[in-house]
XYZ file of C-alpha atoms in Angstrom:
213
model
C 0.000 0.000 0.000
C 1.380 3.407 -1.015
C -0.133 5.874 1.466
C 1.092 8.938 -0.466
C -0.970 8.030 -3.515
C -3.629 5.791 -1.977
C -2.670 2.852 -4.187
C -2.817 -0.796 -3.152
C -1.251 -3.587 -5.207
C -2.322 -7.199 -4.764
C -0.368 -10.157 -6.136
C -2.866 -12.993 -6.464
C -1.204 -16.318 -7.246
C -3.409 -18.361 -9.572
C -1.060 -20.198 -11.910
C -3.829 -21.505 -14.156
C -6.468 -18.750 -13.666
C -9.086 -21.509 -13.324
C -9.709 -23.322 -10.032
C -7.934 -26.211 -8.384
C -10.666 -27.853 -6.316
C -10.236 -30.401 -3.550
C -12.180 -33.574 -4.318
C -12.324 -36.995 -2.669
C -10.057 -38.299 -5.440
C -7.548 -35.483 -4.851
C -6.954 -31.951 -6.199
C -8.747 -31.379 -9.517
C -7.918 -28.646 -12.030
C -11.378 -27.535 -13.175
C -11.059 -25.907 -16.593
C -14.590 -24.511 -16.390
C -14.526 -22.870 -12.947
C -13.009 -19.540 -11.911
C -14.265 -18.601 -8.445
C -11.421 -16.111 -7.893
C -13.206 -13.807 -10.320
C -15.438 -12.570 -7.499
C -12.410 -10.830 -5.969
C -10.772 -9.761 -9.224
C -13.706 -7.804 -10.622
C -13.534 -5.355 -7.683
C -10.154 -4.011 -8.840
C -9.494 -0.794 -10.788
C -6.729 -2.431 -12.846
C -6.386 -6.150 -13.581
C -3.224 -7.630 -15.088
C -3.342 -11.319 -15.970
C -0.762 -13.736 -17.254
C -0.544 -17.510 -17.460
C 1.367 -20.161 -19.337
C 4.610 -20.945 -17.522
C 2.999 -23.541 -15.243
C 0.921 -25.307 -17.858
C 3.656 -27.675 -18.993
C 4.818 -28.555 -15.448
C 4.374 -32.208 -14.468
C 4.539 -34.259 -11.302
C 4.555 -32.540 -7.877
C 5.085 -29.091 -9.450
C 1.743 -29.103 -11.246
C -0.347 -28.809 -8.076
C -3.190 -31.096 -9.170
C -3.802 -34.806 -9.804
C -6.760 -34.689 -12.209
C -8.208 -32.374 -14.847
C -11.924 -31.741 -15.258
C -13.352 -30.495 -18.553
C -17.133 -30.307 -18.424
C -18.303 -33.551 -16.831
C -15.188 -35.468 -17.843
C -12.452 -36.022 -15.260
C -9.179 -37.476 -16.494
C -5.693 -38.065 -15.108
C -4.250 -35.749 -17.739
C -4.937 -34.309 -21.181
C -3.132 -32.425 -23.928
C -1.785 -29.385 -22.121
C -2.349 -26.957 -24.992
C -5.967 -28.107 -25.185
C -6.322 -27.635 -21.427
C -4.691 -24.196 -21.664
C -7.129 -23.206 -24.415
C -10.153 -24.381 -22.415
C -9.005 -22.409 -19.359
C -8.497 -19.208 -21.362
C -11.931 -19.651 -22.909
C -13.375 -19.805 -19.383
C -11.472 -16.642 -18.489
C -12.675 -14.900 -21.670
C -16.318 -15.743 -20.899
C -15.830 -14.337 -17.389
C -14.417 -11.093 -18.812
C -17.378 -10.599 -21.124
C -19.976 -11.484 -18.489
C -18.534 -10.037 -15.278
C -15.957 -7.266 -15.781
C -17.165 -3.666 -15.951
C -14.488 -2.228 -18.238
C -15.877 1.282 -17.776
C -14.244 1.257 -14.311
C -11.718 -1.590 -14.563
C -8.765 -1.461 -16.959
C -7.950 -4.952 -18.167
C -4.519 -6.200 -19.278
C -3.209 -9.565 -20.383
C 0.535 -10.213 -20.565
C 1.721 -12.588 -23.269
C 4.111 -15.527 -23.226
C 7.506 -15.087 -21.598
C 9.972 -17.067 -23.754
C 12.672 -19.385 -22.421
C 16.187 -19.780 -23.824
C 17.364 -23.279 -23.030
C 18.235 -24.244 -26.608
C 20.957 -22.386 -28.497
C 19.385 -23.425 -31.800
C 16.915 -20.614 -31.153
C 19.646 -18.038 -31.739
C 21.637 -19.880 -34.396
C 24.022 -21.886 -32.214
C 22.730 -25.435 -32.391
C 25.519 -26.815 -30.210
C 24.697 -24.528 -27.271
C 22.524 -26.227 -24.657
C 21.659 -23.286 -22.416
C 22.139 -19.544 -21.923
C 24.687 -19.716 -19.099
C 27.445 -17.867 -20.990
C 25.308 -15.459 -23.009
C 26.197 -11.780 -22.503
C 24.556 -10.082 -25.504
C 21.061 -10.109 -27.033
C 20.238 -11.950 -30.245
C 21.511 -9.849 -33.136
C 19.088 -8.528 -35.744
C 15.338 -8.107 -35.782
C 13.635 -11.478 -35.488
C 10.512 -12.675 -33.768
C 11.803 -16.227 -33.566
C 9.443 -19.174 -33.560
C 6.017 -17.969 -32.423
C 5.002 -20.126 -29.427
C 1.734 -21.973 -29.951
C 0.583 -20.673 -26.555
C 0.940 -17.110 -27.884
C -1.199 -17.947 -30.902
C -3.856 -19.343 -28.555
C -3.761 -16.171 -26.457
C -4.054 -13.917 -29.505
C -7.017 -15.906 -30.889
C -8.928 -15.857 -27.608
C -8.237 -12.179 -26.925
C -9.639 -11.353 -30.371
C -12.831 -13.220 -29.451
C -13.531 -11.085 -26.360
C -16.080 -8.332 -26.901
C -14.773 -6.073 -24.131
C -11.508 -4.093 -24.372
C -8.435 -5.989 -23.157
C -4.962 -4.468 -23.565
C -2.571 -7.165 -24.744
C 0.967 -6.672 -23.407
C 2.776 -8.672 -26.069
C 6.208 -9.081 -24.514
C 7.179 -12.238 -26.403
C 9.144 -10.895 -29.378
C 11.155 -8.307 -27.451
C 11.954 -10.778 -24.666
C 12.945 -13.461 -27.148
C 15.870 -11.277 -28.219
C 17.290 -11.189 -24.678
C 19.036 -14.536 -24.312
C 21.411 -12.666 -21.993
C 18.673 -11.669 -19.553
C 18.150 -14.912 -17.601
C 19.645 -15.856 -14.208
C 21.065 -18.960 -15.958
C 23.317 -20.796 -13.487
C 23.747 -17.690 -11.293
C 20.499 -18.125 -9.393
C 21.992 -19.423 -6.157
C 20.193 -22.751 -6.574
C 22.965 -24.593 -8.368
C 20.951 -25.362 -11.521
C 20.144 -23.715 -14.832
C 17.345 -21.162 -14.979
C 16.639 -19.981 -18.509
C 12.945 -19.404 -17.802
C 12.970 -16.509 -15.325
C 14.519 -13.070 -15.827
C 17.085 -10.978 -13.982
C 15.962 -7.889 -12.098
C 16.854 -5.210 -13.035
C 16.526 -6.208 -16.658
C 13.872 -7.404 -19.084
C 10.940 -7.100 -16.603
C 11.704 -3.376 -16.295
C 10.859 -2.990 -19.979
C 7.589 -4.829 -19.423
C 6.778 -2.430 -16.576
C 7.600 0.609 -18.702
C 5.194 -0.547 -21.390
C 2.497 -1.185 -18.771
C 3.078 2.221 -17.163
C 2.942 4.030 -20.499
C -0.272 2.242 -21.454
C -1.889 3.063 -18.120
C -0.978 6.760 -18.386
C -2.188 6.915 -21.980
C -5.512 5.270 -21.144
C -6.093 7.513 -18.125
C -5.723 10.592 -20.328
């Protein structure tokens, strides 16, 4: 809470946006339920992002079953599950969010840099020794998750500001903690601070100021 400006910021951890519900068979990821929306729609500004956790497996995934409609299964194609969850979120936006008082943002896919083939060095296995961005203007391979996000955002009737950080972040193979994260292993998924996330914040700040007039 910033008392000078009367601003409160809430970080709400919901890796999948949709609910993980406790059932007698164990935790179930329900692709059609989003009870957290009751809290979210009270905010003046909402900034969503999801994808990083969708391909996690085992103990890191946080659930044991997936429910889609009336069907409960041990697992399913993760891109299909991701699409179903975003469709649930999109329906909630159109039915529940008053965009005349709530500014709505969705941040795109944050790319990883584990494979040097992505920047033209097929023999490089990670980004541990990278000190410069990828040279030249290239978008790289467009992640399928980004295509899903773009398609679903286009289907929403209400205004959602898409913070498309994928292409600019893809260039920054030098921006990851790599092996310098204090954990002893490679980390080419997260980003160093200060660094790439500062650019994301600048874009968000500029958009907010522009929209507020």
